[in-house]
């Protein structure tokens, strides 16, 4: 899961980004609306955490601009403000959820996971494909009920495939959601990770679709 955190309070941004990274998420940070605007236009994220009070305008106004341009990713608003009118403006601008400062990091994490899951059409926190179950709330994977231990990168890769199932996911898309922007993985790194996942989960779990990418097997027919 790759998140853009838009927050001008450096200490708060670093603290929250650190905690989310520890939970296995990829996090990029933008300190103002303009940088966030550039990033959401040029990179792919699973969700945005957006502070309302930014140095170059209100977060709601930036969000309204993204929605007007068809950028439809889930947005969680962070606001220090208790006033209902601020939250209302956020929702009118296209926010999906909000958290009021001060907040528990765990709450942000749970809400993000729920937003991303729902954005992919999954209402339940446990997404099942064949005999593989991804618990998006606990961040755990089981096969036939038995826990499988994965590295953070393996988890992000599998999570992307499972959220997208039965769609085929390209190597580029996987790479964007598994690695930080400043790490430029070799094209075969994804293949190596997939091989590791197959060793841990079973050889038949992830299907290679020649020239297109990978998809989960047992995820039903493509829509
Ligand atoms: Ca602020």
PDB file of C-alpha atoms and ligand atoms in Angstrom:
ATOM      1  CA  UNK A   1       0.000   0.000   0.000  1.00  0.00           C
ATOM      2  CA  UNK A   2       1.473   3.332  -1.066  1.00  0.00           C
ATOM      3  CA  UNK A   3       0.326   6.498   0.659  1.00  0.00           C
ATOM      4  CA  UNK A   4       0.888  10.188   0.046  1.00  0.00           C
ATOM      5  CA  UNK A   5       0.945  12.178   3.280  1.00  0.00           C
ATOM      6  CA  UNK A   6       0.319  15.900   2.797  1.00  0.00           C
ATOM      7  CA  UNK A   7       1.266  17.718   5.977  1.00  0.00           C
ATOM      8  CA  UNK A   8       3.287  20.914   6.541  1.00  0.00           C
ATOM      9  CA  UNK A   9       4.044  20.199  10.209  1.00  0.00           C
ATOM     10  CA  UNK A  10       7.400  18.459   9.717  1.00  0.00           C
ATOM     11  CA  UNK A  11       7.536  16.773  13.120  1.00  0.00           C
ATOM     12  CA  UNK A  12       4.002  15.448  12.798  1.00  0.00           C
ATOM     13  CA  UNK A  13       4.621  14.311   9.209  1.00  0.00           C
ATOM     14  CA  UNK A  14       7.834  12.475  10.124  1.00  0.00           C
ATOM     15  CA  UNK A  15       6.240  10.825  13.152  1.00  0.00           C
ATOM     16  CA  UNK A  16       3.190   9.632  11.252  1.00  0.00           C
ATOM     17  CA  UNK A  17       5.179   8.578   8.164  1.00  0.00           C
ATOM     18  CA  UNK A  18       7.573   6.609  10.390  1.00  0.00           C
ATOM     19  CA  UNK A  19       4.758   4.804  12.165  1.00  0.00           C
ATOM     20  CA  UNK A  20       2.988   3.951   8.883  1.00  0.00           C
ATOM     21  CA  UNK A  21       6.258   2.691   7.365  1.00  0.00           C
ATOM     22  CA  UNK A  22       6.792   0.495  10.408  1.00  0.00           C
ATOM     23  CA  UNK A  23       3.391  -1.009   9.665  1.00  0.00           C
ATOM     24  CA  UNK A  24       4.701  -1.928   6.189  1.00  0.00           C
ATOM     25  CA  UNK A  25       3.258   0.931   4.119  1.00  0.00           C
ATOM     26  CA  UNK A  26       5.173   2.965   1.547  1.00  0.00           C
ATOM     27  CA  UNK A  27       4.810   6.627   2.468  1.00  0.00           C
ATOM     28  CA  UNK A  28       5.797   9.741   0.536  1.00  0.00           C
ATOM     29  CA  UNK A  29       5.454  13.131   2.181  1.00  0.00           C
ATOM     30  CA  UNK A  30       4.504  16.465   0.609  1.00  0.00           C
ATOM     31  CA  UNK A  31       4.771  19.634   2.688  1.00  0.00           C
ATOM     32  CA  UNK A  32       2.373  21.787   0.672  1.00  0.00           C
ATOM     33  CA  UNK A  33      -0.527  21.633  -1.743  1.00  0.00           C
ATOM     34  CA  UNK A  34       1.550  22.372  -4.822  1.00  0.00           C
ATOM     35  CA  UNK A  35       3.950  19.435  -4.300  1.00  0.00           C
ATOM     36  CA  UNK A  36       1.027  17.175  -3.441  1.00  0.00           C
ATOM     37  CA  UNK A  37      -0.726  18.307  -6.619  1.00  0.00           C
ATOM     38  CA  UNK A  38       2.342  17.396  -8.685  1.00  0.00           C
ATOM     39  CA  UNK A  39       2.710  13.996  -6.984  1.00  0.00           C
ATOM     40  CA  UNK A  40      -0.938  12.891  -7.313  1.00  0.00           C
ATOM     41  CA  UNK A  41      -0.789  13.877 -10.994  1.00  0.00           C
ATOM     42  CA  UNK A  42       2.397  11.949 -11.750  1.00  0.00           C
ATOM     43  CA  UNK A  43       2.512   8.992  -9.347  1.00  0.00           C
ATOM     44  CA  UNK A  44       0.109   6.270  -8.344  1.00  0.00           C
ATOM     45  CA  UNK A  45      -0.956   6.071  -4.716  1.00  0.00           C
ATOM     46  CA  UNK A  46      -3.500   3.892  -2.957  1.00  0.00           C
ATOM     47  CA  UNK A  47      -4.655   6.764  -0.771  1.00  0.00           C
ATOM     48  CA  UNK A  48      -3.848  10.296   0.391  1.00  0.00           C
ATOM     49  CA  UNK A  49      -3.754  11.602   3.962  1.00  0.00           C
ATOM     50  CA  UNK A  50      -4.445  15.310   3.577  1.00  0.00           C
ATOM     51  CA  UNK A  51      -3.972  18.053   6.149  1.00  0.00           C
ATOM     52  CA  UNK A  52      -6.490  20.871   5.700  1.00  0.00           C
ATOM     53  CA  UNK A  53      -4.320  23.757   6.883  1.00  0.00           C
ATOM     54  CA  UNK A  54      -1.561  23.959   4.262  1.00  0.00           C
ATOM     55  CA  UNK A  55       0.772  26.925   3.673  1.00  0.00           C
ATOM     56  CA  UNK A  56      -0.510  27.368   0.106  1.00  0.00           C
ATOM     57  CA  UNK A  57      -4.228  27.048   0.558  1.00  0.00           C
ATOM     58  CA  UNK A  58      -6.831  24.873   2.171  1.00  0.00           C
ATOM     59  CA  UNK A  59      -6.509  21.119   1.636  1.00  0.00           C
ATOM     60  CA  UNK A  60     -10.188  21.021   0.601  1.00  0.00           C
ATOM     61  CA  UNK A  61      -9.488  23.355  -2.308  1.00  0.00           C
ATOM     62  CA  UNK A  62      -6.604  21.226  -3.567  1.00  0.00           C
ATOM     63  CA  UNK A  63      -8.770  18.128  -3.178  1.00  0.00           C
ATOM     64  CA  UNK A  64     -11.636  19.707  -5.133  1.00  0.00           C
ATOM     65  CA  UNK A  65      -9.156  20.360  -7.966  1.00  0.00           C
ATOM     66  CA  UNK A  66      -8.032  16.721  -8.009  1.00  0.00           C
ATOM     67  CA  UNK A  67     -11.603  15.444  -8.078  1.00  0.00           C
ATOM     68  CA  UNK A  68     -12.405  17.860 -10.921  1.00  0.00           C
ATOM     69  CA  UNK A  69      -9.507  16.302 -12.868  1.00  0.00           C
ATOM     70  CA  UNK A  70     -10.812  12.777 -12.244  1.00  0.00           C
ATOM     71  CA  UNK A  71      -8.228  11.800  -9.616  1.00  0.00           C
ATOM     72  CA  UNK A  72     -10.458   9.495  -7.627  1.00  0.00           C
ATOM     73  CA  UNK A  73      -8.170   7.844  -5.074  1.00  0.00           C
ATOM     74  CA  UNK A  74      -9.353   7.615  -1.441  1.00  0.00           C
ATOM     75  CA  UNK A  75      -8.587  10.721   0.647  1.00  0.00           C
ATOM     76  CA  UNK A  76      -8.473  10.827   4.423  1.00  0.00           C
ATOM     77  CA  UNK A  77      -8.560  14.356   5.825  1.00  0.00           C
ATOM     78  CA  UNK A  78      -6.494  15.328   8.852  1.00  0.00           C
ATOM     79  CA  UNK A  79      -7.785  18.338  10.651  1.00  0.00           C
ATOM     80  CA  UNK A  80      -6.955  20.121  13.860  1.00  0.00           C
ATOM     81  CA  UNK A  81     -10.264  21.853  13.580  1.00  0.00           C
ATOM     82  CA  UNK A  82     -13.315  20.767  15.481  1.00  0.00           C
ATOM     83  CA  UNK A  83     -15.648  22.927  13.452  1.00  0.00           C
ATOM     84  CA  UNK A  84     -18.225  20.983  11.541  1.00  0.00           C
ATOM     85  CA  UNK A  85     -18.009  23.428   8.636  1.00  0.00           C
ATOM     86  CA  UNK A  86     -14.368  22.398   7.959  1.00  0.00           C
ATOM     87  CA  UNK A  87     -15.261  18.720   7.837  1.00  0.00           C
ATOM     88  CA  UNK A  88     -18.295  19.509   5.680  1.00  0.00           C
ATOM     89  CA  UNK A  89     -16.091  21.444   3.253  1.00  0.00           C
ATOM     90  CA  UNK A  90     -13.715  18.477   3.129  1.00  0.00           C
ATOM     91  CA  UNK A  91     -16.490  16.037   2.333  1.00  0.00           C
ATOM     92  CA  UNK A  92     -18.021  18.387  -0.263  1.00  0.00           C
ATOM     93  CA  UNK A  93     -14.600  18.572  -1.898  1.00  0.00           C
ATOM     94  CA  UNK A  94     -14.541  14.778  -2.187  1.00  0.00           C
ATOM     95  CA  UNK A  95     -12.947  13.430   1.007  1.00  0.00           C
ATOM     96  CA  UNK A  96     -13.770   9.854   1.999  1.00  0.00           C
ATOM     97  CA  UNK A  97     -13.048  10.034   5.702  1.00  0.00           C
ATOM     98  CA  UNK A  98     -11.478  12.270   8.310  1.00  0.00           C
ATOM     99  CA  UNK A  99      -9.527  12.139  11.569  1.00  0.00           C
ATOM    100  CA  UNK A 100      -9.260  15.034  14.014  1.00  0.00           C
ATOM    101  CA  UNK A 101      -5.890  15.937  15.538  1.00  0.00           C
ATOM    102  CA  UNK A 102      -4.588  14.819  17.960  1.00  0.00           C
ATOM    103  CA  UNK A 103      -5.048  11.258  16.715  1.00  0.00           C
ATOM    104  CA  UNK A 104      -3.797   7.747  17.400  1.00  0.00           C
ATOM    105  CA  UNK A 105      -1.551   6.518  14.580  1.00  0.00           C
ATOM    106  CA  UNK A 106      -3.318   3.162  14.716  1.00  0.00           C
ATOM    107  CA  UNK A 107      -6.593   4.876  13.852  1.00  0.00           C
ATOM    108  CA  UNK A 108      -5.081   6.417  10.717  1.00  0.00           C
ATOM    109  CA  UNK A 109      -3.706   3.011   9.754  1.00  0.00           C
ATOM    110  CA  UNK A 110      -7.026   1.202  10.248  1.00  0.00           C
ATOM    111  CA  UNK A 111      -8.961   3.855   8.380  1.00  0.00           C
ATOM    112  CA  UNK A 112      -6.482   3.824   5.477  1.00  0.00           C
ATOM    113  CA  UNK A 113      -6.654   0.054   5.176  1.00  0.00           C
ATOM    114  CA  UNK A 114     -10.451   0.188   5.205  1.00  0.00           C
ATOM    115  CA  UNK A 115     -10.535   2.992   2.589  1.00  0.00           C
ATOM    116  CA  UNK A 116      -8.170   1.189   0.225  1.00  0.00           C
ATOM    117  CA  UNK A 117     -10.011  -2.102   0.644  1.00  0.00           C
ATOM    118  CA  UNK A 118     -13.372  -0.486  -0.079  1.00  0.00           C
ATOM    119  CA  UNK A 119     -11.938   1.386  -3.054  1.00  0.00           C
ATOM    120  CA  UNK A 120     -11.223  -2.065  -4.521  1.00  0.00           C
ATOM    121  CA  UNK A 121     -14.779  -3.206  -3.778  1.00  0.00           C
ATOM    122  CA  UNK A 122     -14.092  -5.242  -0.656  1.00  0.00           C
ATOM    123  CA  UNK A 123     -16.420  -4.589   2.273  1.00  0.00           C
ATOM    124  CA  UNK A 124     -14.924  -7.180   4.629  1.00  0.00           C
ATOM    125  CA  UNK A 125     -11.467  -6.718   6.225  1.00  0.00           C
ATOM    126  CA  UNK A 126     -10.417 -10.243   5.231  1.00  0.00           C
ATOM    127  CA  UNK A 127     -10.067 -10.640   1.456  1.00  0.00           C
ATOM    128  CA  UNK A 128      -9.986 -14.227   0.264  1.00  0.00           C
ATOM    129  CA  UNK A 129      -8.722 -15.499  -3.077  1.00  0.00           C
ATOM    130  CA  UNK A 130      -8.820 -19.290  -3.357  1.00  0.00           C
ATOM    131  CA  UNK A 131      -7.362 -20.585  -0.090  1.00  0.00           C
ATOM    132  CA  UNK A 132      -5.275 -17.443   0.520  1.00  0.00           C
ATOM    133  CA  UNK A 133      -6.708 -14.936   3.004  1.00  0.00           C
ATOM    134  CA  UNK A 134      -5.348 -11.413   3.432  1.00  0.00           C
ATOM    135  CA  UNK A 135      -6.383  -9.820   6.714  1.00  0.00           C
ATOM    136  CA  UNK A 136      -6.114  -6.128   5.797  1.00  0.00           C
ATOM    137  CA  UNK A 137      -6.845  -5.084   9.369  1.00  0.00           C
ATOM    138  CA  UNK A 138      -4.209  -7.242  11.062  1.00  0.00           C
ATOM    139  CA  UNK A 139      -1.780  -7.138   8.111  1.00  0.00           C
ATOM    140  CA  UNK A 140      -1.548 -10.933   8.032  1.00  0.00           C
ATOM    141  CA  UNK A 141      -1.741 -13.627   5.399  1.00  0.00           C
ATOM    142  CA  UNK A 142      -2.918 -17.201   5.804  1.00  0.00           C
ATOM    143  CA  UNK A 143      -3.088 -20.152   3.461  1.00  0.00           C
ATOM    144  CA  UNK A 144      -5.796 -22.702   4.348  1.00  0.00           C
ATOM    145  CA  UNK A 145      -5.965 -21.046   7.758  1.00  0.00           C
ATOM    146  CA  UNK A 146      -2.226 -21.391   8.458  1.00  0.00           C
ATOM    147  CA  UNK A 147      -0.267 -18.139   8.986  1.00  0.00           C
ATOM    148  CA  UNK A 148       2.364 -17.357   6.342  1.00  0.00           C
ATOM    149  CA  UNK A 149       5.328 -15.181   7.300  1.00  0.00           C
ATOM    150  CA  UNK A 150       6.137 -12.556   4.642  1.00  0.00           C
ATOM    151  CA  UNK A 151       8.643  -9.708   4.390  1.00  0.00           C
ATOM    152  CA  UNK A 152       7.213  -6.182   4.078  1.00  0.00           C
ATOM    153  CA  UNK A 153       7.926  -6.167   0.317  1.00  0.00           C
ATOM    154  CA  UNK A 154       6.378  -9.591  -0.208  1.00  0.00           C
ATOM    155  CA  UNK A 155       3.328  -8.473   1.758  1.00  0.00           C
ATOM    156  CA  UNK A 156       2.892  -5.303  -0.333  1.00  0.00           C
ATOM    157  CA  UNK A 157       3.245  -7.258  -3.567  1.00  0.00           C
ATOM    158  CA  UNK A 158       0.752  -9.929  -2.540  1.00  0.00           C
ATOM    159  CA  UNK A 159      -1.596  -7.302  -1.126  1.00  0.00           C
ATOM    160  CA  UNK A 160      -1.621  -5.492  -4.490  1.00  0.00           C
ATOM    161  CA  UNK A 161      -2.360  -8.713  -6.391  1.00  0.00           C
ATOM    162  CA  UNK A 162      -5.138  -9.699  -3.980  1.00  0.00           C
ATOM    163  CA  UNK A 163      -6.785  -6.255  -3.932  1.00  0.00           C
ATOM    164  CA  UNK A 164      -6.709  -6.203  -7.741  1.00  0.00           C
ATOM    165  CA  UNK A 165      -7.862  -9.826  -8.265  1.00  0.00           C
ATOM    166  CA  UNK A 166      -8.966 -11.116 -10.712  1.00  0.00           C
ATOM    167  CA  UNK A 167      -7.363  -8.316 -12.727  1.00  0.00           C
ATOM    168  CA  UNK A 168      -3.863  -8.802 -14.168  1.00  0.00           C
ATOM    169  CA  UNK A 169      -1.332  -6.472 -12.523  1.00  0.00           C
ATOM    170  CA  UNK A 170       1.623  -5.286 -14.621  1.00  0.00           C
ATOM    171  CA  UNK A 171       5.222  -5.381 -13.363  1.00  0.00           C
ATOM    172  CA  UNK A 172       5.284  -1.575 -13.508  1.00  0.00           C
ATOM    173  CA  UNK A 173       2.225  -1.275 -11.280  1.00  0.00           C
ATOM    174  CA  UNK A 174       3.634  -3.833  -8.836  1.00  0.00           C
ATOM    175  CA  UNK A 175       6.966  -2.074  -8.747  1.00  0.00           C
ATOM    176  CA  UNK A 176       5.250   1.267  -8.017  1.00  0.00           C
ATOM    177  CA  UNK A 177       3.363  -0.213  -5.093  1.00  0.00           C
ATOM    178  CA  UNK A 178       6.161  -2.286  -3.622  1.00  0.00           C
ATOM    179  CA  UNK A 179       9.222  -0.018  -3.796  1.00  0.00           C
ATOM    180  CA  UNK A 180       9.969   3.534  -2.767  1.00  0.00           C
ATOM    181  CA  UNK A 181      10.242   6.081  -5.561  1.00  0.00           C
ATOM    182  CA  UNK A 182      13.981   6.502  -5.016  1.00  0.00           C
ATOM    183  CA  UNK A 183      14.695   2.792  -5.278  1.00  0.00           C
ATOM    184  CA  UNK A 184      14.731   1.854  -8.945  1.00  0.00           C
ATOM    185  CA  UNK A 185      14.390  -1.904  -8.914  1.00  0.00           C
ATOM    186  CA  UNK A 186      15.765  -4.024 -11.757  1.00  0.00           C
ATOM    187  CA  UNK A 187      12.985  -5.360 -13.909  1.00  0.00           C
ATOM    188  CA  UNK A 188      13.608  -8.873 -12.651  1.00  0.00           C
ATOM    189  CA  UNK A 189      13.296  -7.953  -8.958  1.00  0.00           C
ATOM    190  CA  UNK A 190       9.522  -8.350  -9.141  1.00  0.00           C
ATOM    191  CA  UNK A 191       9.962 -11.793 -10.726  1.00  0.00           C
ATOM    192  CA  UNK A 192      12.282 -12.786  -7.897  1.00  0.00           C
ATOM    193  CA  UNK A 193       9.761 -11.618  -5.287  1.00  0.00           C
ATOM    194  CA  UNK A 194       6.992 -13.526  -7.032  1.00  0.00           C
ATOM    195  CA  UNK A 195       9.148 -16.681  -6.975  1.00  0.00           C
ATOM    196  CA  UNK A 196       9.631 -16.236  -3.229  1.00  0.00           C
ATOM    197  CA  UNK A 197       5.893 -15.784  -2.724  1.00  0.00           C
ATOM    198  CA  UNK A 198       5.235 -18.946  -4.731  1.00  0.00           C
ATOM    199  CA  UNK A 199       7.663 -20.859  -2.513  1.00  0.00           C
ATOM    200  CA  UNK A 200       5.850 -19.636   0.595  1.00  0.00           C
ATOM    201  CA  UNK A 201       2.269 -19.852  -0.657  1.00  0.00           C
ATOM    202  CA  UNK A 202       2.337 -22.622  -3.240  1.00  0.00           C
ATOM    203  CA  UNK A 203       3.500 -22.650  -6.855  1.00  0.00           C
ATOM    204  CA  UNK A 204      -0.020 -22.397  -8.276  1.00  0.00           C
ATOM    205  CA  UNK A 205      -1.162 -19.316  -6.354  1.00  0.00           C
ATOM    206  CA  UNK A 206       0.197 -16.581  -8.624  1.00  0.00           C
ATOM    207  CA  UNK A 207      -0.201 -16.911 -12.370  1.00  0.00           C
ATOM    208  CA  UNK A 208       2.232 -15.341 -14.856  1.00  0.00           C
ATOM    209  CA  UNK A 209       0.380 -13.786 -17.777  1.00  0.00           C
ATOM    210  CA  UNK A 210       2.920 -13.573 -20.568  1.00  0.00           C
ATOM    211  CA  UNK A 211       3.716 -10.031 -21.624  1.00  0.00           C
ATOM    212  CA  UNK A 212       1.153  -8.548 -19.211  1.00  0.00           C
ATOM    213  CA  UNK A 213       2.086  -9.312 -15.622  1.00  0.00           C
ATOM    214  CA  UNK A 214       0.719 -11.410 -12.823  1.00  0.00           C
ATOM    215  CA  UNK A 215      -2.613 -12.299 -11.311  1.00  0.00           C
ATOM    216  CA  UNK A 216      -3.963 -14.343  -8.438  1.00  0.00           C
ATOM    217  CA  UNK A 217      -5.271 -17.733  -9.442  1.00  0.00           C
ATOM    218  CA  UNK A 218      -8.688 -18.647  -8.085  1.00  0.00           C
ATOM    219  CA  UNK A 219      -9.855 -15.023  -8.115  1.00  0.00           C
ATOM    220  CA  UNK A 220     -12.840 -15.660 -10.403  1.00  0.00           C
ATOM    221  CA  UNK A 221     -13.300 -14.459 -13.938  1.00  0.00           C
ATOM    222  CA  UNK A 222     -12.079 -10.980 -14.911  1.00  0.00           C
ATOM    223  CA  UNK A 223     -14.921  -8.459 -14.870  1.00  0.00           C
TER     224      UNK A 223
HETATM  225 CA1  LIG B   1      -1.086  22.235   8.764  1.00  0.00          CA
END
